[in-house]
Tab-separated table of C-alpha atoms and ligand atoms in Angstrom:
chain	number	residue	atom	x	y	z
A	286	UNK	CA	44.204	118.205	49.939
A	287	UNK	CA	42.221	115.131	51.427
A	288	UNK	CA	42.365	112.178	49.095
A	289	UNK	CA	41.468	108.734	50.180
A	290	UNK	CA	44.529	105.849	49.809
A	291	UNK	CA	46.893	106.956	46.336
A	292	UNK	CA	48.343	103.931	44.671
A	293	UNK	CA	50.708	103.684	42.158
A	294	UNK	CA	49.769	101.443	39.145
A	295	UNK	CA	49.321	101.083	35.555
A	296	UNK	CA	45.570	102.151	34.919
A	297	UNK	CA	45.221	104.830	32.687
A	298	UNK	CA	44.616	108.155	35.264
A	299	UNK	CA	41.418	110.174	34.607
A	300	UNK	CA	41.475	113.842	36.648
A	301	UNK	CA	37.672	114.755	36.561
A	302	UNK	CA	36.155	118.077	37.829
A	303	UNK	CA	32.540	118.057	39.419
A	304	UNK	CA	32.676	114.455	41.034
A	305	UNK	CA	30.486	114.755	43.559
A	306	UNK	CA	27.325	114.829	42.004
A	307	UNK	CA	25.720	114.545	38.878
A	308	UNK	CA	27.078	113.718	35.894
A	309	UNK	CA	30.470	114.048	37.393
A	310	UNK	CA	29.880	111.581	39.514
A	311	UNK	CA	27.916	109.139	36.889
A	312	UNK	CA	31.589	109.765	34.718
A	313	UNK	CA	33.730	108.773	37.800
A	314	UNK	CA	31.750	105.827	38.768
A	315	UNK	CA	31.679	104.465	35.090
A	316	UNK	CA	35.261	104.626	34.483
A	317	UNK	CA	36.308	103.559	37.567
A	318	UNK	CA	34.011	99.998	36.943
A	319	UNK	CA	35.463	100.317	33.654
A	320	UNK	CA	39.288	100.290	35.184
A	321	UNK	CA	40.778	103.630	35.266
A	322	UNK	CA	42.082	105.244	38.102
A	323	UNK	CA	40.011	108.158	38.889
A	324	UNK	CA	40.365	111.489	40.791
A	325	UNK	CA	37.600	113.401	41.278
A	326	UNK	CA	37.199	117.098	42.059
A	327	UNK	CA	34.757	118.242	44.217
A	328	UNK	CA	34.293	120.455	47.125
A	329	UNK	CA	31.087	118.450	48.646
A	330	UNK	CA	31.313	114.518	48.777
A	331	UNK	CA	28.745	112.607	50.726
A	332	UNK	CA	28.509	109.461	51.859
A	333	UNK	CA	27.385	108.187	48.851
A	334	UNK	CA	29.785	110.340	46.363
A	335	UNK	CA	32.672	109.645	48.287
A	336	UNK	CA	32.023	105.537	49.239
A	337	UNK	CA	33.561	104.649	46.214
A	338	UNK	CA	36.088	101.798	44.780
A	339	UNK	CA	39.599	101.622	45.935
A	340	UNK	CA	40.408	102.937	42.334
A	341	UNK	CA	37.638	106.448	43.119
A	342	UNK	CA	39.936	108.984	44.998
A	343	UNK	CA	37.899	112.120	45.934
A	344	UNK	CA	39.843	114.989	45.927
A	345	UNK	CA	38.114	117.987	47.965
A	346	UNK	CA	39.334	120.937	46.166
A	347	UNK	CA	37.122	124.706	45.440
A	348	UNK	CA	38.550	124.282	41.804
A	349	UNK	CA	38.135	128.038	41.360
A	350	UNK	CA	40.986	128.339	43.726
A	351	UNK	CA	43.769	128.469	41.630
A	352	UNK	CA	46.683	127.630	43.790
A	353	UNK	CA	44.872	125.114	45.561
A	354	UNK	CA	43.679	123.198	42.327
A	355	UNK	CA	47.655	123.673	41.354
A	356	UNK	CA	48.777	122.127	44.465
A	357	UNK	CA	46.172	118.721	43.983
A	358	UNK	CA	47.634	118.743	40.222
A	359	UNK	CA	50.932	118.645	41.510
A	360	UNK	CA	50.470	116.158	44.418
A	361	UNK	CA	48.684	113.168	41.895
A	362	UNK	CA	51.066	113.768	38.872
A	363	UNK	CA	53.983	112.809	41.418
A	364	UNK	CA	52.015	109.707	41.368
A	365	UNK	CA	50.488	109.463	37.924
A	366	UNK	CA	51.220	110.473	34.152
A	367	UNK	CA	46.906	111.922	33.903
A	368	UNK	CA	46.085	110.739	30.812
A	369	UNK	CA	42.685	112.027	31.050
A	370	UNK	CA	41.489	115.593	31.620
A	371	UNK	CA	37.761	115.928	31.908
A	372	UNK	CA	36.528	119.148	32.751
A	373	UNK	CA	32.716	118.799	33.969
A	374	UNK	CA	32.406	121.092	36.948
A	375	UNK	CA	29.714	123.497	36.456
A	376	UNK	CA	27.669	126.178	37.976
A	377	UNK	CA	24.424	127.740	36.253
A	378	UNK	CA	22.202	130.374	37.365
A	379	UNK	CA	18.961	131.014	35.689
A	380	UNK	CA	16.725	134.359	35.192
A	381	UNK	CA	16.972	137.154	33.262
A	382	UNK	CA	20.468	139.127	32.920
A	383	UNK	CA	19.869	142.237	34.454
A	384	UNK	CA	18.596	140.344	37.903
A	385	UNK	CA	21.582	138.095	37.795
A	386	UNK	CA	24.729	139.750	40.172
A	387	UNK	CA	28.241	140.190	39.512
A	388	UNK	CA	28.984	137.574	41.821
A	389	UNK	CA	26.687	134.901	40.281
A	390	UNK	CA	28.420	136.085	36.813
A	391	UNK	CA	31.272	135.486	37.904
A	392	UNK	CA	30.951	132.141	39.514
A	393	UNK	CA	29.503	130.802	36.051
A	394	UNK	CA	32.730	132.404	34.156
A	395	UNK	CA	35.115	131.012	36.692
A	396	UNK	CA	33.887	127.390	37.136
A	397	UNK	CA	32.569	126.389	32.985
A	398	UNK	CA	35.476	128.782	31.288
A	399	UNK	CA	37.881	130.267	33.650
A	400	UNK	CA	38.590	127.316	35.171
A	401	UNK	CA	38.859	124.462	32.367
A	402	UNK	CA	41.132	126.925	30.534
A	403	UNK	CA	43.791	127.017	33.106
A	404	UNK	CA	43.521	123.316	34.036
A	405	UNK	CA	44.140	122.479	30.352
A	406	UNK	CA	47.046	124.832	30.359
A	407	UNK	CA	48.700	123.088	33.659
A	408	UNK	CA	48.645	119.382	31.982
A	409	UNK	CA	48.854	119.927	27.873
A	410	UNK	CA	52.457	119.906	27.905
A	411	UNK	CA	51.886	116.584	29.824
A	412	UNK	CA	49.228	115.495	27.870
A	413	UNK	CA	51.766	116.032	24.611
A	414	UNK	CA	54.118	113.957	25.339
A	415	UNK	CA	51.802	110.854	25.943
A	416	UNK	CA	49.156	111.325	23.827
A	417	UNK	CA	46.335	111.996	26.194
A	418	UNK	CA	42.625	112.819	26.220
A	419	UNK	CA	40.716	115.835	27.014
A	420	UNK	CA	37.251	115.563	27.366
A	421	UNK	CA	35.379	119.110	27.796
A	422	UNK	CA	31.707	119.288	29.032
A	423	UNK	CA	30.109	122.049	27.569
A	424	UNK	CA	26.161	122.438	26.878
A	425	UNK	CA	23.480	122.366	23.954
A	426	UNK	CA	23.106	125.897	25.238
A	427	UNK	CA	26.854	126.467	23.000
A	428	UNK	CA	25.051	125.904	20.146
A	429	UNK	CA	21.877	127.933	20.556
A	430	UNK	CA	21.665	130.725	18.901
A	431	UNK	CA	20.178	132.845	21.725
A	432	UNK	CA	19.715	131.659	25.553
A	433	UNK	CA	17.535	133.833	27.147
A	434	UNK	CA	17.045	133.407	30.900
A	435	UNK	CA	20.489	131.298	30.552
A	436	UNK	CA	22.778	134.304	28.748
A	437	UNK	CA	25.674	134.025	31.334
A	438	UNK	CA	25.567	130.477	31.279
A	439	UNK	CA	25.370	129.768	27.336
A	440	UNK	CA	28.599	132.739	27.008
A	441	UNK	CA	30.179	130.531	29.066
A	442	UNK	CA	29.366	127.345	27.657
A	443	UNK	CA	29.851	128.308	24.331
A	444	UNK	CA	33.330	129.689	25.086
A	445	UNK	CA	33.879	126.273	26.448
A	446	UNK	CA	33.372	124.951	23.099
A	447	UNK	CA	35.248	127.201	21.059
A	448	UNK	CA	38.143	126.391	23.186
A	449	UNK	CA	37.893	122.645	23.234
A	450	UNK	CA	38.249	123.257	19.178
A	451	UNK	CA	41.609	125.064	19.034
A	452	UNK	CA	43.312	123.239	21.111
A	453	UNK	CA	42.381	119.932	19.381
A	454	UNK	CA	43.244	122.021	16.732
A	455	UNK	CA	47.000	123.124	18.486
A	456	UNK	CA	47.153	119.406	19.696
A	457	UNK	CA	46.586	116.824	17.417
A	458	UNK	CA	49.983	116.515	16.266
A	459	UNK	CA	50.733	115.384	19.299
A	460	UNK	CA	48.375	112.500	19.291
A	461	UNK	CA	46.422	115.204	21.619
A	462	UNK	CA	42.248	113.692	21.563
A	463	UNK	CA	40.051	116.879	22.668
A	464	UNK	CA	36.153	116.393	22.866
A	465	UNK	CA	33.654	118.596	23.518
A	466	UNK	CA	30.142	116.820	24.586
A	467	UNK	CA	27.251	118.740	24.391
A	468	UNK	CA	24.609	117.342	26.646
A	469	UNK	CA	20.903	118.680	26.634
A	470	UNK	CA	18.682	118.929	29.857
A	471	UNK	CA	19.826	116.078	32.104
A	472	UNK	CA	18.197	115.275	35.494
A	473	UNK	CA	21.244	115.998	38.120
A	474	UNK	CA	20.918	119.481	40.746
A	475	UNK	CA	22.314	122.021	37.999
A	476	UNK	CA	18.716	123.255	37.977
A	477	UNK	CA	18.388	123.821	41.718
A	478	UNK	CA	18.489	127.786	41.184
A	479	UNK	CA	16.201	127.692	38.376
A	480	UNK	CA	12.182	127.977	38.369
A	481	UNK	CA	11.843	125.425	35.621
A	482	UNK	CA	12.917	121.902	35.589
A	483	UNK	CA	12.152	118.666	33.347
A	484	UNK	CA	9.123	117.271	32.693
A	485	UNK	CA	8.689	114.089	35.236
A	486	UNK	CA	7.797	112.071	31.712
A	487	UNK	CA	10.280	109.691	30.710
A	488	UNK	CA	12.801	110.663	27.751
A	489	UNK	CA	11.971	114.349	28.658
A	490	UNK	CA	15.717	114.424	30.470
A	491	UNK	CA	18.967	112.679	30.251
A	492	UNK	CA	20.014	110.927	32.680
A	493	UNK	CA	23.256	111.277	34.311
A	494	UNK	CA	24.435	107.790	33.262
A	495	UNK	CA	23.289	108.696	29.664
A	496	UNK	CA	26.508	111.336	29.460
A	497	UNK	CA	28.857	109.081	31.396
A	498	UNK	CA	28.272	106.393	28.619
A	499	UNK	CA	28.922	108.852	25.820
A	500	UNK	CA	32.289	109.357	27.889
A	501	UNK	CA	33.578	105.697	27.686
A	502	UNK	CA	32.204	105.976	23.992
A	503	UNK	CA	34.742	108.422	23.358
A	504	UNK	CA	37.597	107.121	25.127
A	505	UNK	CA	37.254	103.926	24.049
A	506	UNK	CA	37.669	104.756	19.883
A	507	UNK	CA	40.562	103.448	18.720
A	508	UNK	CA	43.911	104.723	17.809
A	509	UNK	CA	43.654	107.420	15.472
A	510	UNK	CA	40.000	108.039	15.868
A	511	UNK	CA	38.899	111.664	17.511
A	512	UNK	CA	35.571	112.239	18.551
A	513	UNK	CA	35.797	116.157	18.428
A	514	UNK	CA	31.613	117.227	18.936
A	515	UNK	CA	29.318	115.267	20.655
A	516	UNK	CA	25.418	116.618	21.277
A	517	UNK	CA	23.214	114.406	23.452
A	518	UNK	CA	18.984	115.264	23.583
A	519	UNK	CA	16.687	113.451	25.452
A	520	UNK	CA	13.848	112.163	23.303
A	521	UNK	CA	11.123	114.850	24.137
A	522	UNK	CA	11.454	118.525	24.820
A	523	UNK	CA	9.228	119.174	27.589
A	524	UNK	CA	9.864	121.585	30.906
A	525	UNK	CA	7.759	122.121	33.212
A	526	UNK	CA	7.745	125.621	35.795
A	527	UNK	CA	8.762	124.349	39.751
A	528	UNK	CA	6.199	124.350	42.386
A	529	UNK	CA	6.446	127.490	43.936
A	530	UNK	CA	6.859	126.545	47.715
B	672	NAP	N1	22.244	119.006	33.944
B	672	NAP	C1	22.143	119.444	32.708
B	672	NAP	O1	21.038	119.571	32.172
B	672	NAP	C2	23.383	119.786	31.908
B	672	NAP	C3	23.238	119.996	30.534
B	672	NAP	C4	24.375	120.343	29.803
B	672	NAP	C5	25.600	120.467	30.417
B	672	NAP	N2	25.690	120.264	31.778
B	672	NAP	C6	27.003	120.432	32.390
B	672	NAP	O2	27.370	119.249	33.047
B	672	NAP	C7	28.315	119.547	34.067
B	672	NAP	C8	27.929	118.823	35.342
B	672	NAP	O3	26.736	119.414	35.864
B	672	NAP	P1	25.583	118.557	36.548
B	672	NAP	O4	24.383	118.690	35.702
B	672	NAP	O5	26.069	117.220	36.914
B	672	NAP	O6	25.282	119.452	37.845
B	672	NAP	P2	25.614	119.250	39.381
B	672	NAP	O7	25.023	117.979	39.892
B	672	NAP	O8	25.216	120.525	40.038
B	672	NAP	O9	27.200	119.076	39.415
B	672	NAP	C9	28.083	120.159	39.371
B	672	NAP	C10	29.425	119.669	39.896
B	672	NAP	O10	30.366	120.742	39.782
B	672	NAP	C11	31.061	120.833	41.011
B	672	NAP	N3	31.531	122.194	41.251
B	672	NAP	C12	30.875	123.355	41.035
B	672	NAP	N4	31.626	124.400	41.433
B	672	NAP	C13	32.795	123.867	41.905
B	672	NAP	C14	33.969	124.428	42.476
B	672	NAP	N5	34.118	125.757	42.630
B	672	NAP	N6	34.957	123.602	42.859
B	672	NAP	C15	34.828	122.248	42.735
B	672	NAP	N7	33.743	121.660	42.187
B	672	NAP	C16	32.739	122.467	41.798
B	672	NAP	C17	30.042	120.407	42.062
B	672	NAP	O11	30.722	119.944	43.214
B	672	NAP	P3	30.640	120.614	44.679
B	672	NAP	O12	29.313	121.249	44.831
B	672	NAP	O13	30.905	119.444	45.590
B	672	NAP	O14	31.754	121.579	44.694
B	672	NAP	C18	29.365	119.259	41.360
B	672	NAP	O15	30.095	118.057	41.555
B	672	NAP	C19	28.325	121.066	34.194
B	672	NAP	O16	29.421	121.605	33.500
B	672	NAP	C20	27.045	121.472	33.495
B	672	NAP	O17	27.109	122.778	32.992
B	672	NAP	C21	24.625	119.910	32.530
């Protein structure tokens, strides 16, 4: 693990997947300003990703690794109670199902379901006993009836979503928060293997910051108060097909 100076202290500890770019990194960047401590997953950071605050640790981890996302759990919770989970790491391939290949498939079920499942399961009993927050990010594709050209992607968003409701449902007791936040087309890379993107027009994508601010929205409600579903559309619905180069 390569992690830039830990501190101990008393900010409340966020563990975010998918820092390095994107809405990930939007996330990290606002609740760091906002003053949590923050370590972000990633396997990429550049210079700009990774020149954070002092409170910004990146965390270069393949999160689809199992023991090696174990052994960065371990090594910050010697440090920290995390009293945030956010699971945002993504991967999306676009096209219809039959040219997709096991590998891609598998890459999409590993890093938006396989992934958030067991990362939940290594910090809930954690999370229990001090009342902590999971914040899930799934997709408006969950909620879609059909996806075509996105099939893989919406299975494994929607998953995403069913989970993030039984386990506020197993949780709550506990003083357990679990959100799921359904964002719509936003303008980060998660299109960069698709031959459609959004519209150049403004309020025809989200921005990255737009998600991040629907994050401290939902971790800053009040004792008591659960924000369990959260969609997010830009103002217009308007793609547009890629340049072919
Ligand atoms: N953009 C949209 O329109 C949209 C809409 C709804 C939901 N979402 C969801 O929002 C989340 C963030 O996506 P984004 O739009 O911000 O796309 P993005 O810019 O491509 O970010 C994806 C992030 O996931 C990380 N990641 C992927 N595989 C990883 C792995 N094996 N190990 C560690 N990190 C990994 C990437 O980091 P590295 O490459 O450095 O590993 C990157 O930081 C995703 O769950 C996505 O499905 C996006």
């Amino acid at each position: 693990m390569e992690m830039n100076e830990l501190k101990i202290n008393e900010r409340k500890t966020v563990l975010i997947t998918g820092a390095s770019s994107g809405i990930g990194l939007a996330v990290s960047r606002t609740l760091a300003d906002n003053g949590f401590e923050v370590y972000g997953f990633g396997r990429n950071f550049d210079d700009e990703a990774s020149s954070g605050p002092e409170n910004f640790h990146c965390v270069i981890c393949d999160i689809t690794d199992t023991d090696a996302l174990e052994k960065c759990v371990n090594e910050i919770r010697k440090l920290h109670h995390i009293d945030v989970l956010i699971n945002n790491a993504g991967c999306a391939y676009y096209g219809l199902h039959e040219e997709l290949n096991a590998s891609k498939i598998k890459d999409i079920v590993r890093t938006d379901l396989e992934t958030p499942l067991i990362l939940t399961q290594m910090l809930l009993r954690d999370m229990k006993a001090n009342g902590g927050s999971i914040i899930n990010i799934s997709s408006v594709t969950a909620i879609s009836h059909a996806n075509p050209h996105g099939a893989a992607y919406g299975a494994a968003k929607a998953g995403l979503l069913s989970f993030s409701g039984s386990v506020f449902e197993e949780a709550r007791k506990h003083g357990v928060k679990v959100t799921a936040i359904l964002p719509d087309m936003t303008d980060t890379d998660l299109y960069r293997n698709a031959d459609f993107e959004a519209d150049d027009e403004k309020g025809a994508s989200l921005l990255p910051r737009d998600v991040a601010d629907a994050v401290l929205f939902v971790l800053s409600r009040p004792y008591g108060v659960v924000v369990e579903e959260l969609v997010i559309r830009p103002q217009f619905h308007r793609i547009k097909r890629k340049n072919k180069q």
